[in-house]
C-alpha cells in the first residue's frame, strides 16, 4: 500500500476538491446510468456552493487524500444531525468516499476509510455506516472486504428515477 497524505480539507482547497469530486463521480457512475441523471445529480450535489455549505457545517467533515500535493481522493463524513438516514449519536456516516480511477487499487480508499474510523474512535462513536448503490458491485466488495455488513436499504433519488442503496455498517 502506497502512503498518502490525508488531512481535513481547507477552505483554499475547496475548488480543487469540487473538480476532483465531479471527475471521480463521473468515473464511478456514468456506466449503468442515464447520462442526464448523472449530470442532474452533479449539478445538484457537486457544486462549489453545495460543497461550501457542507464545508461550513460543523457536523460534516471532508478529509482529502493527496499524492504529490494533488487531491486524488476524499471522504465526507457526517455526525448527527447532518446524517442522511440513521441519526444515531453513536454513529458516523460515510456520506462519500471516492478515489480517482487512475489511483484505484493502490490502497488509497482503504487509507481514507481507516482515517474515518480513527475520527469515529476519537469522537467515541460506536459504529460507522454508509449507503452504497446496489449495482456498484466493486464498492460493495470493497466495503465487505473491510468488514462492513448490509443491514438495510434506502431509496436514493437520482435524476428522474429512484435507485436503491444498501445500508452497511461496521463497529469501530
PDB file of C-alpha atoms in Angstrom:
ATOM      1  CA  UNK A   1       0.000   0.000   0.000  1.00  0.00           C
ATOM      2  CA  UNK A   2       1.431   3.353  -1.023  1.00  0.00           C
ATOM      3  CA  UNK A   3       1.420   6.033   1.673  1.00  0.00           C
ATOM      4  CA  UNK A   4      -0.737   9.065   1.080  1.00  0.00           C
ATOM      5  CA  UNK A   5      -1.128  12.331   2.953  1.00  0.00           C
ATOM      6  CA  UNK A   6      -4.630  12.546   4.463  1.00  0.00           C
ATOM      7  CA  UNK A   7      -5.883  15.696   6.138  1.00  0.00           C
ATOM      8  CA  UNK A   8      -9.010  17.741   6.666  1.00  0.00           C
ATOM      9  CA  UNK A   9      -9.697  19.912   3.643  1.00  0.00           C
ATOM     10  CA  UNK A  10      -9.090  23.653   3.950  1.00  0.00           C
ATOM     11  CA  UNK A  11     -11.245  26.427   2.504  1.00  0.00           C
ATOM     12  CA  UNK A  12      -8.485  27.160  -0.021  1.00  0.00           C
ATOM     13  CA  UNK A  13      -8.727  23.583  -1.343  1.00  0.00           C
ATOM     14  CA  UNK A  14     -12.496  23.510  -1.907  1.00  0.00           C
ATOM     15  CA  UNK A  15     -12.297  24.449  -5.579  1.00  0.00           C
ATOM     16  CA  UNK A  16      -9.781  21.662  -6.285  1.00  0.00           C
ATOM     17  CA  UNK A  17     -11.898  19.248  -4.242  1.00  0.00           C
ATOM     18  CA  UNK A  18     -15.068  20.036  -6.218  1.00  0.00           C
ATOM     19  CA  UNK A  19     -13.262  19.436  -9.523  1.00  0.00           C
ATOM     20  CA  UNK A  20     -11.800  16.148  -8.273  1.00  0.00           C
ATOM     21  CA  UNK A  21     -15.163  15.094  -6.790  1.00  0.00           C
ATOM     22  CA  UNK A  22     -17.007  15.757 -10.054  1.00  0.00           C
ATOM     23  CA  UNK A  23     -14.421  13.800 -12.039  1.00  0.00           C
ATOM     24  CA  UNK A  24     -14.476  10.824  -9.683  1.00  0.00           C
ATOM     25  CA  UNK A  25     -18.297  10.801  -9.630  1.00  0.00           C
ATOM     26  CA  UNK A  26     -18.392  10.742 -13.429  1.00  0.00           C
ATOM     27  CA  UNK A  27     -15.847   7.910 -13.468  1.00  0.00           C
ATOM     28  CA  UNK A  28     -17.879   5.904 -10.943  1.00  0.00           C
ATOM     29  CA  UNK A  29     -21.435   6.411 -12.171  1.00  0.00           C
ATOM     30  CA  UNK A  30     -21.518   7.173 -15.905  1.00  0.00           C
ATOM     31  CA  UNK A  31     -21.662   3.461 -16.760  1.00  0.00           C
ATOM     32  CA  UNK A  32     -25.037   1.952 -15.922  1.00  0.00           C
ATOM     33  CA  UNK A  33     -26.882   5.256 -15.536  1.00  0.00           C
ATOM     34  CA  UNK A  34     -28.639   7.693 -17.840  1.00  0.00           C
ATOM     35  CA  UNK A  35     -26.158  10.475 -18.529  1.00  0.00           C
ATOM     36  CA  UNK A  36     -28.814  13.156 -17.981  1.00  0.00           C
ATOM     37  CA  UNK A  37     -29.383  11.769 -14.456  1.00  0.00           C
ATOM     38  CA  UNK A  38     -25.651  11.782 -13.748  1.00  0.00           C
ATOM     39  CA  UNK A  39     -25.350  15.430 -14.766  1.00  0.00           C
ATOM     40  CA  UNK A  40     -28.545  16.424 -12.958  1.00  0.00           C
ATOM     41  CA  UNK A  41     -27.121  14.963  -9.741  1.00  0.00           C
ATOM     42  CA  UNK A  42     -23.728  16.603 -10.327  1.00  0.00           C
ATOM     43  CA  UNK A  43     -25.433  19.958 -10.795  1.00  0.00           C
ATOM     44  CA  UNK A  44     -27.326  19.456  -7.524  1.00  0.00           C
ATOM     45  CA  UNK A  45     -24.791  17.867  -5.178  1.00  0.00           C
ATOM     46  CA  UNK A  46     -21.334  18.571  -6.645  1.00  0.00           C
ATOM     47  CA  UNK A  47     -21.250  22.343  -6.996  1.00  0.00           C
ATOM     48  CA  UNK A  48     -18.975  24.880  -5.325  1.00  0.00           C
ATOM     49  CA  UNK A  49     -21.970  26.356  -3.465  1.00  0.00           C
ATOM     50  CA  UNK A  50     -23.083  22.956  -2.154  1.00  0.00           C
ATOM     51  CA  UNK A  51     -19.566  21.979  -1.059  1.00  0.00           C
ATOM     52  CA  UNK A  52     -19.173  25.354   0.674  1.00  0.00           C
ATOM     53  CA  UNK A  53     -22.448  24.768   2.534  1.00  0.00           C
ATOM     54  CA  UNK A  54     -21.294  21.295   3.609  1.00  0.00           C
ATOM     55  CA  UNK A  55     -17.812  22.563   4.494  1.00  0.00           C
ATOM     56  CA  UNK A  56     -19.095  25.151   6.969  1.00  0.00           C
ATOM     57  CA  UNK A  57     -21.419  22.636   8.652  1.00  0.00           C
ATOM     58  CA  UNK A  58     -19.739  21.705  11.975  1.00  0.00           C
ATOM     59  CA  UNK A  59     -21.256  18.188  11.849  1.00  0.00           C
ATOM     60  CA  UNK A  60     -19.689  17.349   8.470  1.00  0.00           C
ATOM     61  CA  UNK A  61     -16.011  16.944   7.616  1.00  0.00           C
ATOM     62  CA  UNK A  62     -14.118  16.438   4.363  1.00  0.00           C
ATOM     63  CA  UNK A  63     -10.854  14.502   4.508  1.00  0.00           C
ATOM     64  CA  UNK A  64      -8.694  14.534   1.386  1.00  0.00           C
ATOM     65  CA  UNK A  65      -6.005  12.153   0.207  1.00  0.00           C
ATOM     66  CA  UNK A  66      -3.112  13.829  -1.560  1.00  0.00           C
ATOM     67  CA  UNK A  67      -0.368  12.409  -3.695  1.00  0.00           C
ATOM     68  CA  UNK A  68       2.410  14.781  -4.754  1.00  0.00           C
ATOM     69  CA  UNK A  69       0.312  17.699  -3.491  1.00  0.00           C
ATOM     70  CA  UNK A  70      -2.720  16.836  -5.658  1.00  0.00           C
ATOM     71  CA  UNK A  71      -6.102  15.687  -4.278  1.00  0.00           C
ATOM     72  CA  UNK A  72      -6.636  12.139  -5.563  1.00  0.00           C
ATOM     73  CA  UNK A  73      -9.434  11.030  -3.240  1.00  0.00           C
ATOM     74  CA  UNK A  74     -11.680  12.158  -0.430  1.00  0.00           C
ATOM     75  CA  UNK A  75     -14.242  11.119   2.099  1.00  0.00           C
ATOM     76  CA  UNK A  76     -17.037  13.172   3.584  1.00  0.00           C
ATOM     77  CA  UNK A  77     -18.318  12.109   7.000  1.00  0.00           C
ATOM     78  CA  UNK A  78     -21.417  13.236   8.874  1.00  0.00           C
ATOM     79  CA  UNK A  79     -22.286  13.237  12.535  1.00  0.00           C
ATOM     80  CA  UNK A  80     -25.787  13.828  13.909  1.00  0.00           C
ATOM     81  CA  UNK A  81     -27.770  15.907  12.929  1.00  0.00           C
ATOM     82  CA  UNK A  82     -26.227  16.015   9.429  1.00  0.00           C
ATOM     83  CA  UNK A  83     -26.625  12.304   8.751  1.00  0.00           C
ATOM     84  CA  UNK A  84     -28.888  11.321   5.882  1.00  0.00           C
ATOM     85  CA  UNK A  85     -30.595   8.332   7.463  1.00  0.00           C
ATOM     86  CA  UNK A  86     -29.711   6.771  10.800  1.00  0.00           C
ATOM     87  CA  UNK A  87     -29.386   9.853  13.054  1.00  0.00           C
ATOM     88  CA  UNK A  88     -27.747   7.868  15.865  1.00  0.00           C
ATOM     89  CA  UNK A  89     -25.458   9.990  18.033  1.00  0.00           C
ATOM     90  CA  UNK A  90     -23.200   6.956  18.491  1.00  0.00           C
ATOM     91  CA  UNK A  91     -22.542   6.629  14.765  1.00  0.00           C
ATOM     92  CA  UNK A  92     -20.589   8.251  11.951  1.00  0.00           C
ATOM     93  CA  UNK A  93     -21.914   8.284   8.387  1.00  0.00           C
ATOM     94  CA  UNK A  94     -19.525   7.993   5.490  1.00  0.00           C
ATOM     95  CA  UNK A  95     -21.530  10.092   3.071  1.00  0.00           C
ATOM     96  CA  UNK A  96     -18.959   9.863   0.279  1.00  0.00           C
ATOM     97  CA  UNK A  97     -15.711   8.039  -0.390  1.00  0.00           C
ATOM     98  CA  UNK A  98     -14.130   8.485  -3.811  1.00  0.00           C
ATOM     99  CA  UNK A  99     -10.716   7.903  -5.349  1.00  0.00           C
ATOM    100  CA  UNK A 100      -9.831   8.930  -8.890  1.00  0.00           C
ATOM    101  CA  UNK A 101      -9.830   5.969 -11.275  1.00  0.00           C
ATOM    102  CA  UNK A 102      -6.103   6.327 -12.016  1.00  0.00           C
ATOM    103  CA  UNK A 103      -5.345   5.758  -8.304  1.00  0.00           C
ATOM    104  CA  UNK A 104      -7.747   2.899  -7.548  1.00  0.00           C
ATOM    105  CA  UNK A 105      -6.322  -0.412  -6.396  1.00  0.00           C
ATOM    106  CA  UNK A 106      -3.386   1.221  -4.623  1.00  0.00           C
ATOM    107  CA  UNK A 107      -4.836   1.251  -1.105  1.00  0.00           C
ATOM    108  CA  UNK A 108      -5.873   4.919  -1.009  1.00  0.00           C
ATOM    109  CA  UNK A 109      -9.561   4.137  -0.455  1.00  0.00           C
ATOM    110  CA  UNK A 110      -8.675   1.919   2.496  1.00  0.00           C
ATOM    111  CA  UNK A 111      -6.466   4.642   3.962  1.00  0.00           C
ATOM    112  CA  UNK A 112      -9.326   7.157   3.687  1.00  0.00           C
ATOM    113  CA  UNK A 113     -11.670   4.640   5.311  1.00  0.00           C
ATOM    114  CA  UNK A 114      -9.157   3.990   8.108  1.00  0.00           C
ATOM    115  CA  UNK A 115      -8.877   7.746   8.659  1.00  0.00           C
ATOM    116  CA  UNK A 116     -12.663   7.995   9.010  1.00  0.00           C
ATOM    117  CA  UNK A 117     -12.601   5.151  11.551  1.00  0.00           C
ATOM    118  CA  UNK A 118      -9.855   6.912  13.513  1.00  0.00           C
ATOM    119  CA  UNK A 119     -12.046  10.040  13.535  1.00  0.00           C
ATOM    120  CA  UNK A 120     -15.010   7.969  14.765  1.00  0.00           C
ATOM    121  CA  UNK A 121     -12.959   6.413  17.582  1.00  0.00           C
ATOM    122  CA  UNK A 122     -11.506   9.810  18.586  1.00  0.00           C
ATOM    123  CA  UNK A 123     -15.105  11.017  18.937  1.00  0.00           C
ATOM    124  CA  UNK A 124     -16.161   7.911  20.936  1.00  0.00           C
ATOM    125  CA  UNK A 125     -18.545   6.733  18.218  1.00  0.00           C
ATOM    126  CA  UNK A 126     -19.525   3.057  18.248  1.00  0.00           C
ATOM    127  CA  UNK A 127     -20.012   2.332  14.563  1.00  0.00           C
ATOM    128  CA  UNK A 128     -19.645   3.667  11.045  1.00  0.00           C
ATOM    129  CA  UNK A 129     -22.347   3.295   8.421  1.00  0.00           C
ATOM    130  CA  UNK A 130     -22.844   4.209   4.771  1.00  0.00           C
ATOM    131  CA  UNK A 131     -25.151   3.846   1.799  1.00  0.00           C
ATOM    132  CA  UNK A 132     -23.872   2.281  -1.424  1.00  0.00           C
ATOM    133  CA  UNK A 133     -25.727   1.842  -4.718  1.00  0.00           C
ATOM    134  CA  UNK A 134     -26.947  -1.748  -5.017  1.00  0.00           C
ATOM    135  CA  UNK A 135     -25.435  -2.021  -8.524  1.00  0.00           C
ATOM    136  CA  UNK A 136     -21.991  -0.734  -7.515  1.00  0.00           C
ATOM    137  CA  UNK A 137     -20.547  -4.224  -7.060  1.00  0.00           C
ATOM    138  CA  UNK A 138     -16.946  -3.004  -6.877  1.00  0.00           C
ATOM    139  CA  UNK A 139     -17.734  -0.674  -3.962  1.00  0.00           C
ATOM    140  CA  UNK A 140     -19.856  -3.297  -2.194  1.00  0.00           C
ATOM    141  CA  UNK A 141     -17.000  -5.814  -2.448  1.00  0.00           C
ATOM    142  CA  UNK A 142     -14.563  -3.203  -1.124  1.00  0.00           C
ATOM    143  CA  UNK A 143     -16.757  -2.432   1.896  1.00  0.00           C
ATOM    144  CA  UNK A 144     -17.415  -6.121   2.591  1.00  0.00           C
ATOM    145  CA  UNK A 145     -13.667  -6.781   2.476  1.00  0.00           C
ATOM    146  CA  UNK A 146     -13.265  -4.034   5.105  1.00  0.00           C
ATOM    147  CA  UNK A 147     -15.799  -5.770   7.376  1.00  0.00           C
ATOM    148  CA  UNK A 148     -18.995  -3.858   6.583  1.00  0.00           C
ATOM    149  CA  UNK A 149     -22.272  -5.790   6.707  1.00  0.00           C
ATOM    150  CA  UNK A 150     -25.547  -4.939   4.992  1.00  0.00           C
ATOM    151  CA  UNK A 151     -28.313  -4.075   7.461  1.00  0.00           C
ATOM    152  CA  UNK A 152     -30.964  -2.486   5.254  1.00  0.00           C
ATOM    153  CA  UNK A 153     -31.732  -0.369   2.213  1.00  0.00           C
ATOM    154  CA  UNK A 154     -32.976   3.117   1.436  1.00  0.00           C
ATOM    155  CA  UNK A 155     -34.245   4.927  -1.642  1.00  0.00           C
ATOM    156  CA  UNK A 156     -31.862   7.306  -3.387  1.00  0.00           C
ATOM    157  CA  UNK A 157     -33.381   9.922  -5.743  1.00  0.00           C
ATOM    158  CA  UNK A 158     -31.178  10.163  -8.841  1.00  0.00           C
ATOM    159  CA  UNK A 159     -32.428  12.407 -11.622  1.00  0.00           C
ATOM    160  CA  UNK A 160     -35.754  11.104 -12.888  1.00  0.00           C
ATOM    161  CA  UNK A 161     -35.520   7.773 -11.069  1.00  0.00           C
ATOM    162  CA  UNK A 162     -35.227   6.393  -7.564  1.00  0.00           C
ATOM    163  CA  UNK A 163     -32.405   3.931  -7.013  1.00  0.00           C
ATOM    164  CA  UNK A 164     -31.802   1.630  -4.061  1.00  0.00           C
ATOM    165  CA  UNK A 165     -28.773   1.952  -1.791  1.00  0.00           C
ATOM    166  CA  UNK A 166     -27.643  -0.773   0.551  1.00  0.00           C
ATOM    167  CA  UNK A 167     -27.058   0.441   4.093  1.00  0.00           C
ATOM    168  CA  UNK A 168     -23.907  -1.101   5.527  1.00  0.00           C
ATOM    169  CA  UNK A 169     -22.189  -0.720   8.883  1.00  0.00           C
ATOM    170  CA  UNK A 170     -19.179  -1.764  10.897  1.00  0.00           C
ATOM    171  CA  UNK A 171     -18.366  -1.332  14.576  1.00  0.00           C
ATOM    172  CA  UNK A 172     -15.421   0.861  15.464  1.00  0.00           C
TER     173      UNK A 172
END
